[in-house]
Short mmCIF file of C-alpha atoms in Angstrom, two decimals:
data_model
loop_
_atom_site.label_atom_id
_atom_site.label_comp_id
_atom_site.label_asym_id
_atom_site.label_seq_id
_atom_site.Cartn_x
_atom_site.Cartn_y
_atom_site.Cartn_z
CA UNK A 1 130.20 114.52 80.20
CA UNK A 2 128.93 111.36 81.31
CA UNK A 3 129.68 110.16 85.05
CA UNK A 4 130.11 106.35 85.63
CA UNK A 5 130.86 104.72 88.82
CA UNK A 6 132.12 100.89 88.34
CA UNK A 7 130.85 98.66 90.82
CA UNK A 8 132.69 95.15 90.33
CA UNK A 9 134.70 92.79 92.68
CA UNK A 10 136.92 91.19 90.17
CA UNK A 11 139.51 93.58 89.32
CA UNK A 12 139.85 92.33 85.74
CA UNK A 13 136.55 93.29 85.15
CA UNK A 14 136.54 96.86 86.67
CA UNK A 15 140.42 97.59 84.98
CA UNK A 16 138.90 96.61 81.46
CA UNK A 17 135.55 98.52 81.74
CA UNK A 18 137.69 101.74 83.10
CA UNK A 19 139.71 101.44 80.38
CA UNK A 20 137.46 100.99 77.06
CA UNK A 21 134.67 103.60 78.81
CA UNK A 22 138.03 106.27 79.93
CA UNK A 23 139.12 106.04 76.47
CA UNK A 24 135.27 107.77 75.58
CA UNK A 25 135.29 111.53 74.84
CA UNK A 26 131.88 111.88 76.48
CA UNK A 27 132.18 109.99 79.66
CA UNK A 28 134.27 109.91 82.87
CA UNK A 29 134.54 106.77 85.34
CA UNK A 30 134.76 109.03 88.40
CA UNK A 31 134.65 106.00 91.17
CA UNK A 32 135.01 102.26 90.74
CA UNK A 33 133.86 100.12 94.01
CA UNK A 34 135.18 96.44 94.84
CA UNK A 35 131.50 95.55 96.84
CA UNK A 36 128.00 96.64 96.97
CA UNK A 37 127.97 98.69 100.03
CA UNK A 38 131.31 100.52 98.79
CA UNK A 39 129.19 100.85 95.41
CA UNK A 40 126.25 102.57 97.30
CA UNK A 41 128.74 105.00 99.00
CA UNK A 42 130.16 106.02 95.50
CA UNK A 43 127.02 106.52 94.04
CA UNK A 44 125.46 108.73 97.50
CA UNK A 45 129.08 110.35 97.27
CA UNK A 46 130.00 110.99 93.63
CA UNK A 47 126.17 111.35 92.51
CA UNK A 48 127.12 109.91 89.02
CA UNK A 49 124.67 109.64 85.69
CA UNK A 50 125.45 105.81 85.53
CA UNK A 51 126.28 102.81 88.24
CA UNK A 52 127.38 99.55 86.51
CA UNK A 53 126.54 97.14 88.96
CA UNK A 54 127.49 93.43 89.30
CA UNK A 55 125.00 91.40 90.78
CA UNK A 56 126.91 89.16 92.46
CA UNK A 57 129.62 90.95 94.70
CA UNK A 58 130.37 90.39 98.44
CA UNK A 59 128.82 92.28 101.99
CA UNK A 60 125.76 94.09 99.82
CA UNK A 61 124.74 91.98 96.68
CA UNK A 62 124.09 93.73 93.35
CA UNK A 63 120.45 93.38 94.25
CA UNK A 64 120.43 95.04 97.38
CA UNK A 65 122.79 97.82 96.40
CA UNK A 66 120.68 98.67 93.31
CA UNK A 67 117.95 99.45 95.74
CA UNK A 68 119.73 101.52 97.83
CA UNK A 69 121.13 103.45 95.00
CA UNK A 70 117.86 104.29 93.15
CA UNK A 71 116.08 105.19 96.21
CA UNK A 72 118.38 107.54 97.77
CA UNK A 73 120.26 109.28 94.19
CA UNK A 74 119.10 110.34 91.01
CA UNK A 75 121.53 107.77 89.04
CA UNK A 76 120.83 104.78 86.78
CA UNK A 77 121.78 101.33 87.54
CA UNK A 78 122.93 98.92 84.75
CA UNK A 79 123.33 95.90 86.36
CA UNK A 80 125.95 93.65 85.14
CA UNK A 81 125.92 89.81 84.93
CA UNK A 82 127.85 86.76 83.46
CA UNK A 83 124.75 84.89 82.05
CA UNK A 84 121.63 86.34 80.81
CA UNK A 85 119.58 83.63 82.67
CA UNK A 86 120.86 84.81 86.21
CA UNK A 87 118.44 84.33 88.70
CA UNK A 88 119.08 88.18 89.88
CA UNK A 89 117.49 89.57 86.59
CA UNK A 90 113.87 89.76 88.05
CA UNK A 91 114.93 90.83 91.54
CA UNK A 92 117.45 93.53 89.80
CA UNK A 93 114.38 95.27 87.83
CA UNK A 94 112.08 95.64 90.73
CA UNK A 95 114.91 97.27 92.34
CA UNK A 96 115.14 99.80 90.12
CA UNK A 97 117.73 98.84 87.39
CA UNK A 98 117.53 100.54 84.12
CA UNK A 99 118.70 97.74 82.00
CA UNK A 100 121.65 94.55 81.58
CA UNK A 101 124.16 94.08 79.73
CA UNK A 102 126.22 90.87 79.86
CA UNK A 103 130.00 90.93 80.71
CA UNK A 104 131.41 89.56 77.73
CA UNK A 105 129.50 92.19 75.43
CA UNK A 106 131.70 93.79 72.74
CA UNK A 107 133.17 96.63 73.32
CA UNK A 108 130.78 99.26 71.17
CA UNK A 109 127.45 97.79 73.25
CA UNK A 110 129.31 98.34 76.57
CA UNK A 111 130.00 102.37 75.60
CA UNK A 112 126.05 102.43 73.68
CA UNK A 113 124.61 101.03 77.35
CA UNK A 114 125.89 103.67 79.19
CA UNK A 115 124.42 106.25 76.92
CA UNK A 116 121.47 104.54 76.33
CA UNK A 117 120.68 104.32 80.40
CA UNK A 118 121.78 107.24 80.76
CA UNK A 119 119.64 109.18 78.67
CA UNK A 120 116.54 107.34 79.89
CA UNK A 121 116.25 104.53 78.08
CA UNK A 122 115.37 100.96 78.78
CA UNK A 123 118.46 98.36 77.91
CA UNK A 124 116.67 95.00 77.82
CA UNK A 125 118.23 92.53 75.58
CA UNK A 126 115.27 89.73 74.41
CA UNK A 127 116.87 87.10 76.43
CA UNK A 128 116.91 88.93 79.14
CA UNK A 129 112.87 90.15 78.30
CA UNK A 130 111.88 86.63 78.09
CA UNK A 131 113.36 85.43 81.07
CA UNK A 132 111.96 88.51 82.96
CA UNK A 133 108.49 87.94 81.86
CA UNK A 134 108.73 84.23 82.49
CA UNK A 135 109.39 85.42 85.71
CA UNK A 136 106.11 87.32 85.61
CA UNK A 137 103.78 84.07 84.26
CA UNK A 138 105.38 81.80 86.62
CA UNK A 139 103.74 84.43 89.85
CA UNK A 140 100.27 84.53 88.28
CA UNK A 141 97.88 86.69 89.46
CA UNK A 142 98.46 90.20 89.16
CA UNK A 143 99.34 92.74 91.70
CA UNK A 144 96.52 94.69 93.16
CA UNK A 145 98.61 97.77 93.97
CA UNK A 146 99.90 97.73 90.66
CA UNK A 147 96.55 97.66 88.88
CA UNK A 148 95.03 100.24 90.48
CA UNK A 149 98.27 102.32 90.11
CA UNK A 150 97.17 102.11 86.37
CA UNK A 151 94.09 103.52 86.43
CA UNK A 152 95.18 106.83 86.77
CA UNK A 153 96.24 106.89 83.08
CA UNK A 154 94.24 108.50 79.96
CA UNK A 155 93.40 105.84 77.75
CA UNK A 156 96.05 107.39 75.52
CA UNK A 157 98.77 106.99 78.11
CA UNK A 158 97.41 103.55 78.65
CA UNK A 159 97.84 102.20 75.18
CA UNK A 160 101.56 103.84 74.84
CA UNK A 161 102.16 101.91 78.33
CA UNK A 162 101.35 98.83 76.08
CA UNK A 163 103.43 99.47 73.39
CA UNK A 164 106.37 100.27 75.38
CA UNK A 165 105.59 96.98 77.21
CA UNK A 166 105.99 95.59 73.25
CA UNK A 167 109.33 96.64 72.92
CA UNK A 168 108.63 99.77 71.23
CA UNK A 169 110.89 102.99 70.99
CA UNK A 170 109.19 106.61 70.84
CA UNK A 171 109.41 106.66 66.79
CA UNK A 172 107.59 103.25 66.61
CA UNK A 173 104.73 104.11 69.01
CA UNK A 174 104.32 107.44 66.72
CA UNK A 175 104.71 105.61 63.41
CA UNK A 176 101.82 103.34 65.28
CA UNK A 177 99.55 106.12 65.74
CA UNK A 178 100.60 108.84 63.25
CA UNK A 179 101.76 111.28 66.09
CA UNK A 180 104.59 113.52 66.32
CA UNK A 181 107.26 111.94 68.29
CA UNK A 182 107.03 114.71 70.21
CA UNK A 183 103.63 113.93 71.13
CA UNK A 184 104.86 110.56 72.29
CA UNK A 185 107.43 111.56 74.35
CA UNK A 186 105.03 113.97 76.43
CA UNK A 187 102.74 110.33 77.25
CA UNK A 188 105.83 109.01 78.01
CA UNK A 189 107.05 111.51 80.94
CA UNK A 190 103.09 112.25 81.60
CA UNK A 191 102.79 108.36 82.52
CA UNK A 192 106.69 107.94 83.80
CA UNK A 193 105.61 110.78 86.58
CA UNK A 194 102.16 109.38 87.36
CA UNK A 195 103.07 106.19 88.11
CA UNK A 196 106.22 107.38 89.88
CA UNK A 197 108.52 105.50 87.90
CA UNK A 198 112.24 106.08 87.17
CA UNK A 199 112.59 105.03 83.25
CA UNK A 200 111.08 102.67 80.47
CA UNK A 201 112.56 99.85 82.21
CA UNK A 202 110.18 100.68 85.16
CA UNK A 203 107.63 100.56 82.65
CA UNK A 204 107.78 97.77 81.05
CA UNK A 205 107.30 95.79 84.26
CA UNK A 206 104.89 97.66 85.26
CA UNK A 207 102.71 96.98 82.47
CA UNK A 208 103.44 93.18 82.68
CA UNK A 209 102.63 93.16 87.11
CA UNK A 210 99.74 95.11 86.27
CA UNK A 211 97.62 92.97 84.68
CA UNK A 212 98.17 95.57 81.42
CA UNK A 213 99.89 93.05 79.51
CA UNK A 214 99.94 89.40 79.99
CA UNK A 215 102.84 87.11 79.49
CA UNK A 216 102.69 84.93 76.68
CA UNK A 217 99.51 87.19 74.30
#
């Protein structure tokens, strides 16, 4: 069973995702929060798998909550917004969010990005990719601490860094270089733990602040 806390302060909003995800076999909404700093209490209180958070709620933005959350409990954040060109995108990732998903998404994607986070994975939808790594080009140079932080990899774990940067999933990177998936999925956690990262999300920006990956080759 999947936890969810539902961090929201437009009741609408929090009602409707309670509903579709409560109606879900696999996955309880054990908490729902009206404001980031009541969010952050759920999360440190209820420990759930999943925290959809808004990023734009009242006394602790999504932002700030997000941080708190990822740094002090093992759940995901999947930070929720109205518009995929919302200025909190960029600041949401480096806070540790896991993914976005847009509020008007259909019904099916809303129940898939709970999963999906849940079990790991990265939910970045490509407008939401290219406005994060315009983001990136816009800062320039790359960040020192982050490049050396990448050093530590195998050349192996380096080039599967690259291709997760590319958008690919565990299959594709083993397709790429005729390995098991298996295989894959050991880089993956090898490089996830030596670069002290949370999830493929984590990753991905990684790669791009780096230096690994440049914005726009």
């Amino acid at each position: 069973m999947l936890r969810v806390v539902l961090a929201d302060d437009q009741d609408l909003f929090r009602a409707g995702f309670a509903t579709i995800l409560g109606a879900e076999p696999d996955i309880e909404v054990v908490a729902e929060a009206c404001d980031g700093a009541a969010a952050v209490q759920a999360a440190l209180e209820h420990r759930p798998d999943v925290v959809l958070m808004d990023m734009r709620m009242p006394v602790l933005d999504g932002v700030a909550a997000t941080r708190h959350v990822c740094a002090r409990t093992p759940s995901r954040v999947l930070a929720l917004t109205m518009f995929d060109t919302d200025d909190y995108l960029y600041a949401a990732l480096r806070a540790g969010a896991s993914g976005f998903l847009l509020k008007d998404a259909p019904r099916a994607d809303l129940v898939n990005a709970v999963r999906v986070v849940a079990a790991g994975d990265a939910l970045l939808a490509p407008g939401v990719t290219a406005r994060v790594i315009g983001e990136l080009h816009r800062r320039g140079h790359p960040d020192p601490a982050r490049a050396a932080a990448v050093t530590a990899l195998t050349a192996r774990e380096t080039d599967v860094l690259r291709l997760i940067a590319a958008g690919l999933s565990n299959a594709e990177i083993a397709a790429h270089h005729h390995l098991s998936e298996h295989t894959v999925k050991t880089h993956v956690g090898n490089l996830l733990a030596k670069l002290h990262l949370r999830d493929r999300a984590q990753a991905v920006m990684i790669a791009y602040e780096s230096g690994l990956v440049i914005p726009g080759q």
